[in-house]
XYZ file of C-alpha atoms in Angstrom:
407
model
C 50.265 -30.630 7.978
C 47.146 -32.019 9.617
C 46.796 -28.795 11.567
C 46.805 -26.774 8.360
C 44.175 -29.080 6.866
C 41.951 -28.722 9.912
C 42.342 -24.958 9.849
C 41.605 -24.773 6.141
C 38.494 -26.882 6.598
C 37.291 -24.536 9.330
C 37.804 -21.516 7.100
C 35.793 -23.176 4.343
C 32.958 -24.202 6.647
C 32.574 -20.872 8.428
C 30.914 -19.051 5.484
C 28.611 -22.066 5.033
C 26.851 -21.053 8.249
C 25.218 -18.278 6.241
C 21.855 -19.342 4.835
C 21.271 -19.603 1.100
C 17.557 -20.373 1.482
C 15.373 -18.056 -0.629
C 11.975 -19.420 0.413
C 11.334 -16.162 2.264
C 10.672 -14.589 -1.153
C 7.722 -16.899 -1.846
C 5.023 -14.262 -1.034
C 6.697 -11.814 -3.427
C 6.850 -14.430 -6.170
C 3.185 -15.354 -5.703
C 2.213 -11.693 -5.928
C 4.292 -11.221 -9.075
C 2.565 -14.190 -10.681
C -0.940 -12.944 -9.851
C -0.211 -9.219 -10.362
C 2.455 -8.985 -13.078
C 1.269 -5.459 -13.874
C 2.793 -4.115 -10.645
C 6.345 -5.202 -11.450
C 6.888 -4.006 -15.003
C 10.303 -2.568 -15.852
C 10.511 1.180 -15.379
C 11.055 1.876 -19.094
C 7.885 -0.061 -19.979
C 5.960 1.887 -17.365
C 7.017 5.151 -18.959
C 6.322 4.295 -22.596
C 3.033 2.370 -22.492
C -0.026 4.246 -23.770
C -3.728 3.878 -23.236
C -5.569 1.778 -25.816
C -7.906 3.665 -28.194
C -11.358 4.525 -26.817
C -10.293 3.543 -23.307
C -13.077 3.332 -20.761
C -13.051 2.523 -17.057
C -11.765 -1.112 -17.296
C -8.807 -0.034 -19.449
C -8.077 2.892 -17.123
C -8.059 0.611 -14.089
C -5.663 -1.795 -15.808
C -3.378 1.085 -16.809
C -3.386 2.523 -13.280
C -2.457 -0.848 -11.783
C 0.499 -1.005 -14.128
C 1.789 2.539 -13.828
C 0.525 4.270 -10.697
C 3.676 5.314 -8.777
C 1.984 4.957 -5.384
C 1.223 1.296 -6.058
C 4.682 0.607 -7.451
C 6.240 2.316 -4.428
C 4.214 0.108 -2.070
C 5.399 -2.991 -3.928
C 9.072 -2.045 -3.747
C 8.722 -1.090 -0.075
C 7.412 -4.608 0.477
C 10.247 -6.160 -1.503
C 12.777 -4.204 0.555
C 11.114 -5.378 3.792
C 11.210 -9.004 2.621
C 14.937 -8.750 1.893
C 15.496 -7.780 5.532
C 14.352 -11.243 6.689
C 17.643 -13.103 6.008
C 19.594 -10.130 7.341
C 17.769 -10.276 10.677
C 18.403 -13.986 11.249
C 21.969 -14.195 10.023
C 25.011 -15.152 12.062
C 27.512 -12.442 12.975
C 30.540 -12.325 10.702
C 33.397 -14.643 11.766
C 36.468 -12.961 13.210
C 40.046 -13.651 12.172
C 42.987 -12.579 14.334
C 46.697 -12.662 13.456
C 49.469 -12.340 15.980
C 53.254 -12.232 15.688
C 55.573 -12.616 18.697
C 58.032 -9.739 18.799
C 60.302 -12.030 20.774
C 60.101 -15.750 20.263
C 58.824 -17.667 23.266
C 60.758 -20.871 23.742
C 58.809 -24.038 24.455
C 59.830 -27.668 24.730
C 58.910 -28.261 21.087
C 60.393 -25.045 19.771
C 59.948 -21.265 19.673
C 56.422 -19.786 19.277
C 56.558 -17.605 16.162
C 52.957 -16.500 15.439
C 49.273 -17.089 16.101
C 46.215 -17.339 13.886
C 42.723 -17.386 15.419
C 39.299 -17.883 13.807
C 36.182 -17.395 15.950
C 32.445 -17.398 15.344
C 29.858 -15.873 17.682
C 26.658 -17.912 18.046
C 23.639 -16.002 19.437
C 21.737 -17.584 22.309
C 19.361 -20.371 21.351
C 16.280 -18.953 19.617
C 17.561 -15.410 19.070
C 18.187 -15.802 15.348
C 14.874 -17.568 14.719
C 12.919 -14.919 16.624
C 14.751 -12.091 14.854
C 13.804 -13.669 11.522
C 10.205 -14.099 12.678
C 10.006 -10.417 13.660
C 11.357 -9.338 10.267
C 8.976 -11.718 8.459
C 5.946 -10.404 10.369
C 6.972 -6.821 9.639
C 7.395 -7.684 5.962
C 3.924 -9.253 5.943
C 2.541 -6.025 7.406
C 4.241 -3.978 4.687
C 2.869 -6.440 2.118
C -0.674 -5.636 3.235
C 0.138 -2.065 2.272
C 0.369 -3.234 -1.345
C -3.182 -4.601 -1.190
C -4.339 -1.355 0.433
C -2.591 0.721 -2.240
C -4.209 -1.369 -4.984
C -7.677 -0.720 -3.541
C -6.903 2.962 -3.068
C -5.715 3.377 -6.658
C -8.832 1.611 -7.947
C -11.008 3.888 -5.852
C -9.208 7.042 -7.006
C -9.661 6.087 -10.651
C -13.300 5.061 -10.205
C -14.228 8.204 -8.267
C -12.540 10.484 -10.779
C -14.029 8.623 -13.760
C -17.560 8.666 -12.348
C -17.275 12.388 -11.699
C -15.908 12.866 -15.216
C -18.872 10.915 -16.624
C -21.264 12.950 -14.462
C -19.713 16.143 -15.844
C -20.439 15.169 -19.440
C -23.984 14.136 -18.563
C -24.498 17.392 -16.632
C -23.384 19.359 -19.694
C -25.858 17.454 -21.878
C -28.721 18.042 -19.443
C -27.843 21.723 -19.029
C -27.744 22.235 -22.805
C -31.124 20.538 -23.146
C -32.435 22.789 -20.365
C -31.066 25.803 -22.237
C -32.902 24.799 -25.394
C -36.104 24.396 -23.379
C -35.683 27.847 -21.843
C -35.095 29.349 -25.290
C -38.346 27.748 -26.379
C -40.184 29.299 -23.417
C -38.486 32.592 -24.201
C -40.011 32.526 -27.689
C -43.370 31.579 -26.209
C -43.146 34.438 -23.688
C -42.393 36.943 -26.448
C -45.346 35.697 -28.471
C -47.598 35.979 -25.393
C -46.306 39.509 -24.800
C -47.142 40.496 -28.373
C -50.649 39.095 -27.855
C -51.008 40.932 -24.560
C -51.221 37.695 -22.575
C -48.120 38.278 -20.415
C -45.961 40.975 -18.894
C -42.361 42.011 -19.759
C -41.307 40.638 -16.371
C -41.863 37.107 -17.671
C -39.308 37.649 -20.442
C -36.866 39.115 -17.916
C -37.356 36.066 -15.711
C -36.603 33.741 -18.646
C -33.498 35.756 -19.509
C -32.381 35.587 -15.879
C -32.766 31.811 -15.896
C -30.829 31.624 -19.162
C -28.022 33.745 -17.722
C -27.710 31.497 -14.693
C -27.708 28.437 -16.933
C -24.976 29.891 -19.166
C -22.871 30.524 -16.058
C -23.380 26.908 -14.990
C -22.300 25.675 -18.427
C -19.131 27.784 -18.222
C -18.368 26.332 -14.782
C -18.914 22.796 -16.048
C -16.650 23.418 -19.042
C -13.949 24.793 -16.737
C -14.292 21.761 -14.435
C -13.309 19.333 -17.196
C -9.610 20.267 -17.062
C -9.010 19.508 -13.340
C -11.075 16.316 -13.554
C -9.050 15.132 -16.532
C -5.855 16.023 -14.650
C -7.068 14.029 -11.654
C -7.582 10.915 -13.772
C -4.266 11.304 -15.592
C -2.425 11.758 -12.292
C -3.749 8.383 -11.098
C -2.626 6.882 -14.424
C 0.841 8.503 -14.202
C 0.256 10.333 -17.494
C 0.679 13.938 -18.540
C -2.046 15.908 -16.757
C -3.298 17.380 -20.040
C -3.294 14.075 -21.946
C -6.607 13.561 -23.769
C -9.230 11.111 -22.560
C -12.018 9.489 -24.506
C -15.592 10.567 -23.886
C -16.798 8.535 -20.898
C -19.665 6.121 -21.121
C -22.112 6.966 -18.362
C -22.083 4.006 -15.934
C -25.288 2.045 -15.538
C -26.469 1.459 -12.003
C -27.331 -2.189 -11.569
C -28.889 -4.098 -8.725
C -26.338 -4.904 -6.049
C -27.285 -6.828 -2.953
C -25.127 -6.155 0.093
C -25.171 -8.402 3.141
C -24.316 -5.969 5.915
C -23.931 -8.623 8.597
C -21.565 -10.669 6.439
C -19.496 -7.593 5.614
C -19.187 -6.668 9.281
C -18.326 -10.239 10.267
C -15.620 -10.528 7.596
C -14.148 -7.074 8.117
C -10.999 -8.272 9.906
C -10.171 -10.773 7.137
C -11.084 -8.619 4.138
C -9.764 -5.188 5.118
C -6.036 -4.750 4.326
C -5.578 -2.102 7.028
C -6.788 -4.499 9.724
C -4.692 -7.301 8.253
C -1.655 -5.006 8.331
C -2.284 -4.088 11.961
C -2.764 -7.767 12.824
C 0.646 -8.541 11.310
C 2.124 -5.680 13.324
C 0.659 -7.209 16.487
C 2.342 -10.494 15.546
C 5.639 -8.680 14.988
C 5.311 -6.926 18.353
C 4.622 -10.237 20.110
C 7.673 -11.819 18.501
C 9.699 -8.727 19.369
C 8.687 -9.069 23.006
C 9.820 -12.704 23.008
C 13.123 -11.638 21.458
C 13.606 -8.911 24.067
C 13.233 -11.535 26.809
C 16.411 -13.154 25.455
C 18.399 -9.917 25.347
C 20.247 -10.681 28.591
C 21.259 -14.195 27.579
C 24.973 -14.592 26.724
C 26.152 -15.392 23.210
C 28.458 -18.353 22.649
C 31.797 -17.888 20.865
C 33.544 -20.888 19.273
C 36.980 -20.685 17.757
C 40.226 -22.338 16.690
C 43.582 -21.014 17.868
C 46.530 -22.040 15.689
C 50.061 -21.379 16.912
C 53.076 -21.718 14.617
C 56.037 -23.402 16.360
C 59.552 -23.133 14.992
C 62.146 -25.913 15.071
C 64.934 -25.926 17.689
C 66.760 -28.916 16.226
C 65.479 -31.378 18.806
C 63.478 -34.463 17.936
C 59.729 -33.704 17.720
C 60.234 -29.969 17.603
C 58.462 -27.691 15.107
C 55.011 -29.253 15.486
C 52.431 -26.482 15.341
C 49.794 -26.270 18.098
C 46.024 -26.131 17.548
C 43.527 -25.335 20.308
C 39.734 -25.198 20.282
C 38.319 -22.225 22.185
C 34.925 -21.634 23.763
C 33.770 -18.312 25.168
C 30.680 -16.479 26.326
C 29.560 -12.889 26.146
C 29.103 -11.046 29.416
C 25.632 -9.407 29.502
C 26.480 -6.998 32.311
C 24.254 -4.050 31.298
C 21.136 -5.311 33.038
C 19.433 -1.920 33.085
C 19.704 -1.680 29.305
C 18.208 -5.136 28.822
C 15.376 -4.321 31.222
C 14.616 -1.138 29.261
C 14.638 -3.168 26.041
C 12.032 -5.540 27.474
C 9.847 -2.671 28.671
C 10.092 -1.017 25.247
C 9.017 -4.253 23.547
C 6.026 -4.644 25.864
C 4.973 -1.031 25.279
C 5.125 -1.587 21.512
C 3.109 -4.763 21.988
C 0.340 -2.903 23.815
C 0.406 -0.003 21.335
C 0.003 -2.402 18.389
C -2.977 -4.102 20.021
C -4.668 -0.791 20.823
C -4.043 0.497 17.284
C -5.761 -2.566 15.859
C -8.689 -2.239 18.269
C -9.094 1.457 17.430
C -8.964 0.820 13.676
C -11.475 -2.021 13.962
C -13.952 0.205 15.817
C -13.478 3.034 13.321
C -13.881 0.816 10.272
C -16.999 -0.838 11.694
C -18.620 2.554 12.194
C -17.554 3.685 8.702
C -18.990 0.501 7.220
C -22.278 1.045 9.060
C -22.498 4.567 7.641
C -21.601 3.351 4.143
C -24.324 0.692 4.325
C -26.849 3.312 5.438
C -25.863 5.606 2.563
C -26.205 2.705 0.126
C -29.699 1.880 1.378
C -30.682 5.555 1.438
C -29.478 6.220 -2.118
C -31.244 3.063 -3.270
C -34.529 4.330 -1.830
C -34.036 7.727 -3.461
C -33.225 6.151 -6.812
C -36.296 3.943 -6.635
C -38.449 6.960 -5.759
C -37.029 9.001 -8.631
C -37.412 6.306 -11.275
C -40.741 5.001 -10.062
C -42.558 8.197 -9.217
C -40.932 11.612 -9.215
C -39.410 11.660 -12.707
C -42.513 10.317 -14.538
C -44.791 12.671 -12.618
C -42.443 15.590 -13.173
C -42.380 14.963 -16.919
C -46.164 14.759 -16.942
C -46.457 17.984 -14.939
C -44.084 19.853 -17.268
C -46.144 18.815 -20.273
C -49.405 19.950 -18.668
C -48.008 23.265 -17.402
C -46.384 23.924 -20.758
C -49.725 23.537 -22.518
C -51.546 25.770 -20.018
C -48.812 28.416 -20.296
C -49.016 28.503 -24.087
C -52.813 28.745 -23.832
C -52.561 31.674 -21.430
C -54.015 29.752 -18.507
C -50.889 30.000 -16.280
C -47.815 32.184 -15.785
C -44.130 31.464 -16.349
C -43.653 31.064 -12.602
C -45.928 28.014 -12.747
C -43.782 26.529 -15.493
């Protein structure tokens, strides 16, 4: 009876070796709390609509909620996180049953059957390192969510700014057309007065024709730009959009040295590669343990029948201990070499990305400074002087003191 109790206790305790700790999900939970828009139910993602008169802030919020690329990155991360407990788990226990085809007589009675429960225990540190590798890989995938969020924001901003530019370009081109029509009337009046030649009217008409072609191109461009925005929002490509408010360019001070110094901490691609380096380092440590034997603990229960003698019929229970035999040394050596190669590749990938991103940041900073100088020159000098020159040349042209080419 005591043997059965001991065996039953072992069977109950064996599944308890499996972990029920869910703390590995903490990064996911923190992200869900700070970014609830990325984890909406699928039906909500399909039915939500843009608010009326939506501008860039509303579009960005909608894209963060419904962009499939961002949602895919989140669920890839969640899948990677769920691999953490799988990597560090114990192997499943094994249960063996045996029946003697012919009873084996012993002093206490005939042996009738056997029941064995065994549990393999990986070498010390294997499970922890396997969990660490999976956790580092999950962290790397998690950085992909941050990268996807930035990419979606950039796609929406770029498309919206181009959409706003399109509407402003149409307004400017229409105003230019009205100005050319005015000069066309002036040229006809000058021709009637003998102050100009027919070629001036032809030149105006040529300019008008080119401008009409530009307006047609701009009108045709609206459809693909609207489709580009709607694609980022996961909406029908032909869904209507409100007229964009042209963005105001404010003063923005950029500290280039600070941006370069903080690149490794602020850039999600570099953070992802750093986590991959960590995973490769842990993987190398795990590979070093590949040739270590696993321990196997078990209980062997043998059912003994009664032979009528005193003390017969007592079942036998034995504790068993075993070890795996890591005989394939060449395989384990190859596993270690593979892990070290991955380790070096991860480090070189991070170094290469860091160099590339530094150079891209330097170019972006130059372009920012260059565009700032151009904008300052336009607003402070070229545009006011150009407006003044147009007014003067327009007066001289109407007075017959200059030609249309001057205008």
